[in-house]
Amino acid sequence: MSSIRQQSGSNVPQEKAMSLAKRLHAVVHPSRHTGFDRRRSVSYDRMSRWALRGLYRRVAADVAAVAPQSAMILDIGTGPGRLLHELADRRPDLTLTGVDPSPHMIQVAEQAATSRSLGHRVRFQIADVADLPHPDGSVEVVVSTLSLHHWPDLAAAATELARVLRPGGRLMIYDFRFAPLDQALTVLRSQNAFTPADIGRTPVRAGWYPVTPFARVNASRMPR
């Protein structure tokens, strides 16, 4: 009897993490979401500043720890660009670019950067993950937070990310644990561009969250 109780109880932290992740997702992506127009973009920025700041800080610390000197960092699905603010504070040597498919979100990101006197440090572009306006092999680190679950074509995204990454470059994708991270791993492993031993998934604890609602997919571009 005790072993049965032990086994059922072992899933409680995971269930709590999933529940918290879904509640947090509901905060930053309201129901009946039809796209990030101006109003929703401003609302997302306002909510994410308190709901996601711990995650942004954690991700910025991770990226800052692995980025080479004067590296080019590309933030996919940058939203209001708050992650790049954290990176700018930690690593003034980095070149920081954020892309997002919503022109309204890019406007909010540019205004937020200007308000923090970061307009000269951070650049934003309207672009989709499957069609990036960057030359082949031009980026040392690609990072993404809470964007992958919006990507309609993971295979096309992986091909494009491999294209823009330099040999040896790093891919770091953070999302909710219920996002299609396992499918992303499968797609990345199917690409010859990434080093098989470096492809993996790890839980991510960030900020005040009592459990771990986030996870990270890691990959490295094959060296020459």
PDB file of C-alpha atoms in Angstrom:
ATOM      1  CA  MET A   1       0.000   0.000   0.000  1.00  0.00           C
ATOM      2  CA  SER A   2       2.801   2.426   0.913  1.00  0.00           C
ATOM      3  CA  SER A   3       4.526   1.800  -2.412  1.00  0.00           C
ATOM      4  CA  ILE A   4       1.328   2.696  -4.277  1.00  0.00           C
ATOM      5  CA  ARG A   5       1.011   5.947  -2.341  1.00  0.00           C
ATOM      6  CA  GLN A   6       4.659   6.727  -2.979  1.00  0.00           C
ATOM      7  CA  GLN A   7       4.268   6.170  -6.692  1.00  0.00           C
ATOM      8  CA  SER A   8       1.157   8.351  -7.037  1.00  0.00           C
ATOM      9  CA  GLY A   9       2.703  11.105  -4.912  1.00  0.00           C
ATOM     10  CA  SER A  10       5.834  11.180  -7.053  1.00  0.00           C
ATOM     11  CA  ASN A  11       3.861  12.879  -9.820  1.00  0.00           C
ATOM     12  CA  VAL A  12       2.641  15.757  -7.615  1.00  0.00           C
ATOM     13  CA  PRO A  13       5.555  18.173  -8.314  1.00  0.00           C
ATOM     14  CA  GLN A  14       5.248  17.556 -12.042  1.00  0.00           C
ATOM     15  CA  GLU A  15       1.490  18.127 -11.938  1.00  0.00           C
ATOM     16  CA  LYS A  16       2.021  21.355  -9.983  1.00  0.00           C
ATOM     17  CA  ALA A  17       4.603  22.506 -12.526  1.00  0.00           C
ATOM     18  CA  MET A  18       2.243  21.821 -15.408  1.00  0.00           C
ATOM     19  CA  SER A  19      -0.635  23.590 -13.647  1.00  0.00           C
ATOM     20  CA  LEU A  20       1.495  26.648 -12.877  1.00  0.00           C
ATOM     21  CA  ALA A  21       2.845  26.731 -16.433  1.00  0.00           C
ATOM     22  CA  LYS A  22      -0.677  26.693 -17.864  1.00  0.00           C
ATOM     23  CA  ARG A  23      -1.863  29.432 -15.497  1.00  0.00           C
ATOM     24  CA  LEU A  24       1.151  31.542 -16.398  1.00  0.00           C
ATOM     25  CA  HIS A  25       0.518  30.901 -20.085  1.00  0.00           C
ATOM     26  CA  ALA A  26      -3.053  32.138 -19.592  1.00  0.00           C
ATOM     27  CA  VAL A  27      -1.683  35.351 -18.060  1.00  0.00           C
ATOM     28  CA  VAL A  28       0.702  36.184 -20.889  1.00  0.00           C
ATOM     29  CA  HIS A  29      -1.575  34.759 -23.627  1.00  0.00           C
ATOM     30  CA  PRO A  30      -5.185  35.648 -22.793  1.00  0.00           C
ATOM     31  CA  SER A  31      -7.997  33.392 -23.995  1.00  0.00           C
ATOM     32  CA  ARG A  32      -9.438  33.971 -27.472  1.00  0.00           C
ATOM     33  CA  HIS A  33      -6.056  35.301 -28.483  1.00  0.00           C
ATOM     34  CA  THR A  34      -6.155  36.364 -32.113  1.00  0.00           C
ATOM     35  CA  GLY A  35      -2.727  37.888 -32.572  1.00  0.00           C
ATOM     36  CA  PHE A  36      -0.636  40.639 -31.060  1.00  0.00           C
ATOM     37  CA  ASP A  37      -2.231  43.881 -32.138  1.00  0.00           C
ATOM     38  CA  ARG A  38      -1.184  47.120 -30.461  1.00  0.00           C
ATOM     39  CA  ARG A  39      -3.386  46.687 -27.403  1.00  0.00           C
ATOM     40  CA  ARG A  40      -2.363  43.085 -26.789  1.00  0.00           C
ATOM     41  CA  SER A  41       1.316  43.908 -27.345  1.00  0.00           C
ATOM     42  CA  VAL A  42       1.224  46.645 -24.694  1.00  0.00           C
ATOM     43  CA  SER A  43      -0.701  44.348 -22.336  1.00  0.00           C
ATOM     44  CA  TYR A  44       1.796  41.509 -22.872  1.00  0.00           C
ATOM     45  CA  ASP A  45       4.706  43.816 -22.066  1.00  0.00           C
ATOM     46  CA  ARG A  46       3.027  45.029 -18.900  1.00  0.00           C
ATOM     47  CA  MET A  47       2.237  41.522 -17.663  1.00  0.00           C
ATOM     48  CA  SER A  48       5.522  39.923 -18.695  1.00  0.00           C
ATOM     49  CA  ARG A  49       7.527  42.487 -16.734  1.00  0.00           C
ATOM     50  CA  TRP A  50       6.356  40.965 -13.459  1.00  0.00           C
ATOM     51  CA  ALA A  51       5.353  37.454 -14.528  1.00  0.00           C
ATOM     52  CA  LEU A  52       8.478  36.651 -16.550  1.00  0.00           C
ATOM     53  CA  ARG A  53      11.272  38.812 -15.194  1.00  0.00           C
ATOM     54  CA  GLY A  54      12.782  35.928 -13.250  1.00  0.00           C
ATOM     55  CA  LEU A  55      12.848  33.832 -16.415  1.00  0.00           C
ATOM     56  CA  TYR A  56      14.417  36.647 -18.446  1.00  0.00           C
ATOM     57  CA  ARG A  57      17.138  37.029 -15.832  1.00  0.00           C
ATOM     58  CA  ARG A  58      17.841  33.308 -15.798  1.00  0.00           C
ATOM     59  CA  VAL A  59      18.004  33.117 -19.594  1.00  0.00           C
ATOM     60  CA  ALA A  60      20.215  36.220 -19.792  1.00  0.00           C
ATOM     61  CA  ALA A  61      22.624  34.662 -17.297  1.00  0.00           C
ATOM     62  CA  ASP A  62      22.737  31.430 -19.314  1.00  0.00           C
ATOM     63  CA  VAL A  63      23.377  33.236 -22.602  1.00  0.00           C
ATOM     64  CA  ALA A  64      25.946  35.604 -21.096  1.00  0.00           C
ATOM     65  CA  ALA A  65      27.862  32.628 -19.711  1.00  0.00           C
ATOM     66  CA  VAL A  66      28.320  30.929 -23.116  1.00  0.00           C
ATOM     67  CA  ALA A  67      28.420  33.808 -25.614  1.00  0.00           C
ATOM     68  CA  PRO A  68      31.885  34.518 -27.063  1.00  0.00           C
ATOM     69  CA  GLN A  69      33.333  38.008 -26.847  1.00  0.00           C
ATOM     70  CA  SER A  70      31.519  40.493 -29.141  1.00  0.00           C
ATOM     71  CA  ALA A  71      29.083  37.764 -30.234  1.00  0.00           C
ATOM     72  CA  MET A  72      25.960  38.320 -32.277  1.00  0.00           C
ATOM     73  CA  ILE A  73      22.860  37.245 -30.306  1.00  0.00           C
ATOM     74  CA  LEU A  74      19.553  36.672 -32.093  1.00  0.00           C
ATOM     75  CA  ASP A  75      16.377  36.546 -29.982  1.00  0.00           C
ATOM     76  CA  ILE A  76      13.560  34.730 -31.818  1.00  0.00           C
ATOM     77  CA  GLY A  77      10.029  35.830 -30.899  1.00  0.00           C
ATOM     78  CA  THR A  78      11.509  38.668 -28.869  1.00  0.00           C
ATOM     79  CA  GLY A  79       8.118  40.149 -27.941  1.00  0.00           C
ATOM     80  CA  PRO A  80       8.710  43.421 -26.071  1.00  0.00           C
ATOM     81  CA  GLY A  81      12.454  42.729 -26.006  1.00  0.00           C
ATOM     82  CA  ARG A  82      12.880  42.545 -22.243  1.00  0.00           C
ATOM     83  CA  LEU A  83      15.331  39.631 -22.440  1.00  0.00           C
ATOM     84  CA  LEU A  84      17.660  41.788 -24.543  1.00  0.00           C
ATOM     85  CA  HIS A  85      17.542  44.507 -21.877  1.00  0.00           C
ATOM     86  CA  GLU A  86      18.874  41.999 -19.356  1.00  0.00           C
ATOM     87  CA  LEU A  87      21.595  40.895 -21.771  1.00  0.00           C
ATOM     88  CA  ALA A  88      22.602  44.483 -22.517  1.00  0.00           C
ATOM     89  CA  ASP A  89      23.105  45.081 -18.797  1.00  0.00           C
ATOM     90  CA  ARG A  90      25.219  41.949 -18.367  1.00  0.00           C
ATOM     91  CA  ARG A  91      27.306  41.981 -21.550  1.00  0.00           C
ATOM     92  CA  PRO A  92      27.914  45.403 -23.156  1.00  0.00           C
ATOM     93  CA  ASP A  93      30.145  43.749 -25.780  1.00  0.00           C
ATOM     94  CA  LEU A  94      27.318  41.773 -27.382  1.00  0.00           C
ATOM     95  CA  THR A  95      25.459  42.700 -30.582  1.00  0.00           C
ATOM     96  CA  LEU A  96      21.769  42.184 -29.782  1.00  0.00           C
ATOM     97  CA  THR A  97      18.968  41.695 -32.302  1.00  0.00           C
ATOM     98  CA  GLY A  98      15.373  40.635 -31.672  1.00  0.00           C
ATOM     99  CA  VAL A  99      12.870  39.464 -34.276  1.00  0.00           C
ATOM    100  CA  ASP A 100       9.112  39.035 -33.982  1.00  0.00           C
ATOM    101  CA  PRO A 101       6.361  38.527 -36.595  1.00  0.00           C
ATOM    102  CA  SER A 102       4.124  41.189 -35.005  1.00  0.00           C
ATOM    103  CA  PRO A 103       4.829  44.765 -36.150  1.00  0.00           C
ATOM    104  CA  HIS A 104       2.926  46.032 -33.112  1.00  0.00           C
ATOM    105  CA  MET A 105       5.145  44.034 -30.762  1.00  0.00           C
ATOM    106  CA  ILE A 106       8.240  45.382 -32.503  1.00  0.00           C
ATOM    107  CA  GLN A 107       6.949  48.930 -31.963  1.00  0.00           C
ATOM    108  CA  VAL A 108       6.498  48.215 -28.255  1.00  0.00           C
ATOM    109  CA  ALA A 109       9.994  46.674 -28.100  1.00  0.00           C
ATOM    110  CA  GLU A 110      11.592  49.707 -29.762  1.00  0.00           C
ATOM    111  CA  GLN A 111       9.811  52.112 -27.420  1.00  0.00           C
ATOM    112  CA  ALA A 112      10.807  50.055 -24.366  1.00  0.00           C
ATOM    113  CA  ALA A 113      14.458  50.030 -25.475  1.00  0.00           C
ATOM    114  CA  THR A 114      14.407  53.788 -26.076  1.00  0.00           C
ATOM    115  CA  SER A 115      12.883  54.401 -22.637  1.00  0.00           C
ATOM    116  CA  ARG A 116      15.861  52.615 -21.118  1.00  0.00           C
ATOM    117  CA  SER A 117      18.378  54.398 -23.368  1.00  0.00           C
ATOM    118  CA  LEU A 118      19.150  51.113 -25.127  1.00  0.00           C
ATOM    119  CA  GLY A 119      18.054  52.152 -28.609  1.00  0.00           C
ATOM    120  CA  HIS A 120      21.692  52.233 -29.762  1.00  0.00           C
ATOM    121  CA  ARG A 121      22.412  48.792 -28.282  1.00  0.00           C
ATOM    122  CA  VAL A 122      19.413  46.726 -29.364  1.00  0.00           C
ATOM    123  CA  ARG A 123      17.969  46.288 -32.858  1.00  0.00           C
ATOM    124  CA  PHE A 124      14.540  44.876 -33.697  1.00  0.00           C
ATOM    125  CA  GLN A 125      13.160  43.449 -36.941  1.00  0.00           C
ATOM    126  CA  ILE A 126       9.795  42.129 -38.117  1.00  0.00           C
ATOM    127  CA  ALA A 127      10.528  38.541 -39.121  1.00  0.00           C
ATOM    128  CA  ASP A 128       9.363  34.951 -38.766  1.00  0.00           C
ATOM    129  CA  VAL A 129      11.529  32.120 -37.447  1.00  0.00           C
ATOM    130  CA  ALA A 130      11.182  30.283 -40.779  1.00  0.00           C
ATOM    131  CA  ASP A 131      12.368  33.297 -42.797  1.00  0.00           C
ATOM    132  CA  LEU A 132      15.095  35.248 -41.007  1.00  0.00           C
ATOM    133  CA  PRO A 133      16.689  38.345 -42.574  1.00  0.00           C
ATOM    134  CA  HIS A 134      20.221  37.283 -41.642  1.00  0.00           C
ATOM    135  CA  PRO A 135      23.114  35.947 -43.727  1.00  0.00           C
ATOM    136  CA  ASP A 136      24.275  32.342 -43.501  1.00  0.00           C
ATOM    137  CA  GLY A 137      26.506  31.673 -40.502  1.00  0.00           C
ATOM    138  CA  SER A 138      26.142  35.162 -39.044  1.00  0.00           C
ATOM    139  CA  VAL A 139      24.953  34.421 -35.484  1.00  0.00           C
ATOM    140  CA  GLU A 140      26.871  32.950 -32.534  1.00  0.00           C
ATOM    141  CA  VAL A 141      23.884  32.366 -30.228  1.00  0.00           C
ATOM    142  CA  VAL A 142      20.201  31.986 -31.099  1.00  0.00           C
ATOM    143  CA  VAL A 143      17.892  32.218 -28.090  1.00  0.00           C
ATOM    144  CA  SER A 144      14.125  32.061 -27.773  1.00  0.00           C
ATOM    145  CA  THR A 145      11.772  32.367 -24.803  1.00  0.00           C
ATOM    146  CA  LEU A 146       8.148  31.189 -24.823  1.00  0.00           C
ATOM    147  CA  SER A 147       7.928  31.365 -28.595  1.00  0.00           C
ATOM    148  CA  LEU A 148       8.396  27.798 -29.832  1.00  0.00           C
ATOM    149  CA  HIS A 149       4.815  26.797 -29.006  1.00  0.00           C
ATOM    150  CA  HIS A 150       3.708  29.346 -31.637  1.00  0.00           C
ATOM    151  CA  TRP A 151       5.933  27.991 -34.425  1.00  0.00           C
ATOM    152  CA  PRO A 152       3.682  26.300 -37.014  1.00  0.00           C
ATOM    153  CA  ASP A 153       6.466  24.404 -38.819  1.00  0.00           C
ATOM    154  CA  LEU A 154       9.239  23.121 -36.562  1.00  0.00           C
ATOM    155  CA  ALA A 155      11.164  21.544 -39.434  1.00  0.00           C
ATOM    156  CA  ALA A 156      11.276  24.811 -41.388  1.00  0.00           C
ATOM    157  CA  ALA A 157      12.303  26.668 -38.239  1.00  0.00           C
ATOM    158  CA  ALA A 158      15.132  24.223 -37.500  1.00  0.00           C
ATOM    159  CA  THR A 159      16.452  24.496 -41.056  1.00  0.00           C
ATOM    160  CA  GLU A 160      16.470  28.296 -40.851  1.00  0.00           C
ATOM    161  CA  LEU A 161      18.100  28.356 -37.414  1.00  0.00           C
ATOM    162  CA  ALA A 162      20.834  26.025 -38.648  1.00  0.00           C
ATOM    163  CA  ARG A 163      21.402  28.303 -41.620  1.00  0.00           C
ATOM    164  CA  VAL A 164      21.994  31.501 -39.611  1.00  0.00           C
ATOM    165  CA  LEU A 165      24.125  29.886 -36.897  1.00  0.00           C
ATOM    166  CA  ARG A 166      27.883  29.951 -37.283  1.00  0.00           C
ATOM    167  CA  PRO A 167      29.780  26.648 -37.001  1.00  0.00           C
ATOM    168  CA  GLY A 168      29.949  25.881 -33.287  1.00  0.00           C
ATOM    169  CA  GLY A 169      27.134  28.344 -32.580  1.00  0.00           C
ATOM    170  CA  ARG A 170      24.614  27.677 -29.822  1.00  0.00           C
ATOM    171  CA  LEU A 171      20.831  27.285 -29.940  1.00  0.00           C
ATOM    172  CA  MET A 172      18.960  27.798 -26.645  1.00  0.00           C
ATOM    173  CA  ILE A 173      15.157  27.496 -26.744  1.00  0.00           C
ATOM    174  CA  TYR A 174      13.169  28.084 -23.533  1.00  0.00           C
ATOM    175  CA  ASP A 175       9.471  27.374 -23.239  1.00  0.00           C
ATOM    176  CA  PHE A 176       6.762  25.998 -20.990  1.00  0.00           C
ATOM    177  CA  ARG A 177       7.140  22.317 -20.193  1.00  0.00           C
ATOM    178  CA  PHE A 178       3.900  21.531 -22.030  1.00  0.00           C
ATOM    179  CA  ALA A 179       5.247  23.093 -25.270  1.00  0.00           C
ATOM    180  CA  PRO A 180       6.226  20.701 -28.106  1.00  0.00           C
ATOM    181  CA  LEU A 181       9.825  20.461 -26.910  1.00  0.00           C
ATOM    182  CA  ASP A 182      10.157  16.741 -27.578  1.00  0.00           C
ATOM    183  CA  GLN A 183       9.034  17.281 -31.163  1.00  0.00           C
ATOM    184  CA  ALA A 184      11.652  20.020 -31.447  1.00  0.00           C
ATOM    185  CA  LEU A 185      14.328  17.587 -30.240  1.00  0.00           C
ATOM    186  CA  THR A 186      13.256  15.058 -32.862  1.00  0.00           C
ATOM    187  CA  VAL A 187      13.433  17.665 -35.618  1.00  0.00           C
ATOM    188  CA  LEU A 188      16.844  18.940 -34.507  1.00  0.00           C
ATOM    189  CA  ARG A 189      18.225  15.396 -34.398  1.00  0.00           C
ATOM    190  CA  SER A 190      17.024  14.856 -37.948  1.00  0.00           C
ATOM    191  CA  GLN A 191      19.186  17.768 -39.135  1.00  0.00           C
ATOM    192  CA  ASN A 192      22.769  17.017 -40.082  1.00  0.00           C
ATOM    193  CA  ALA A 193      23.716  20.571 -39.134  1.00  0.00           C
ATOM    194  CA  PHE A 194      23.580  20.000 -35.365  1.00  0.00           C
ATOM    195  CA  THR A 195      26.007  18.014 -33.207  1.00  0.00           C
ATOM    196  CA  PRO A 196      24.022  14.972 -31.951  1.00  0.00           C
ATOM    197  CA  ALA A 197      25.733  14.830 -28.559  1.00  0.00           C
ATOM    198  CA  ASP A 198      24.815  18.466 -27.819  1.00  0.00           C
ATOM    199  CA  ILE A 199      21.080  18.142 -28.467  1.00  0.00           C
ATOM    200  CA  GLY A 200      19.095  17.805 -25.250  1.00  0.00           C
ATOM    201  CA  ARG A 201      16.376  19.046 -22.936  1.00  0.00           C
ATOM    202  CA  THR A 202      16.845  20.318 -19.376  1.00  0.00           C
ATOM    203  CA  PRO A 203      14.407  21.671 -16.752  1.00  0.00           C
ATOM    204  CA  VAL A 204      14.778  25.369 -15.933  1.00  0.00           C
ATOM    205  CA  ARG A 205      14.093  26.879 -12.517  1.00  0.00           C
ATOM    206  CA  ALA A 206      13.675  30.640 -12.587  1.00  0.00           C
ATOM    207  CA  GLY A 207      12.641  33.404 -10.228  1.00  0.00           C
ATOM    208  CA  TRP A 208      10.042  32.864  -7.538  1.00  0.00           C
ATOM    209  CA  TYR A 209       8.346  29.813  -9.054  1.00  0.00           C
ATOM    210  CA  PRO A 210       8.037  27.075  -6.379  1.00  0.00           C
ATOM    211  CA  VAL A 211       8.221  24.359  -9.065  1.00  0.00           C
ATOM    212  CA  THR A 212       9.805  24.196 -12.490  1.00  0.00           C
ATOM    213  CA  PRO A 213       7.309  25.193 -15.210  1.00  0.00           C
ATOM    214  CA  PHE A 214       9.978  25.807 -17.858  1.00  0.00           C
ATOM    215  CA  ALA A 215      12.437  23.728 -19.854  1.00  0.00           C
ATOM    216  CA  ARG A 216      15.239  24.393 -22.332  1.00  0.00           C
ATOM    217  CA  VAL A 217      16.174  22.701 -25.580  1.00  0.00           C
ATOM    218  CA  ASN A 218      19.892  22.939 -26.352  1.00  0.00           C
ATOM    219  CA  ALA A 219      21.732  22.356 -29.603  1.00  0.00           C
ATOM    220  CA  SER A 220      25.063  23.286 -31.185  1.00  0.00           C
ATOM    221  CA  ARG A 221      25.800  23.919 -34.835  1.00  0.00           C
ATOM    222  CA  MET A 222      28.225  21.352 -36.188  1.00  0.00           C
ATOM    223  CA  PRO A 223      31.766  22.781 -36.370  1.00  0.00           C
ATOM    224  CA  ARG A 224      33.478  22.861 -39.731  1.00  0.00           C
TER     225      ARG A 224
END
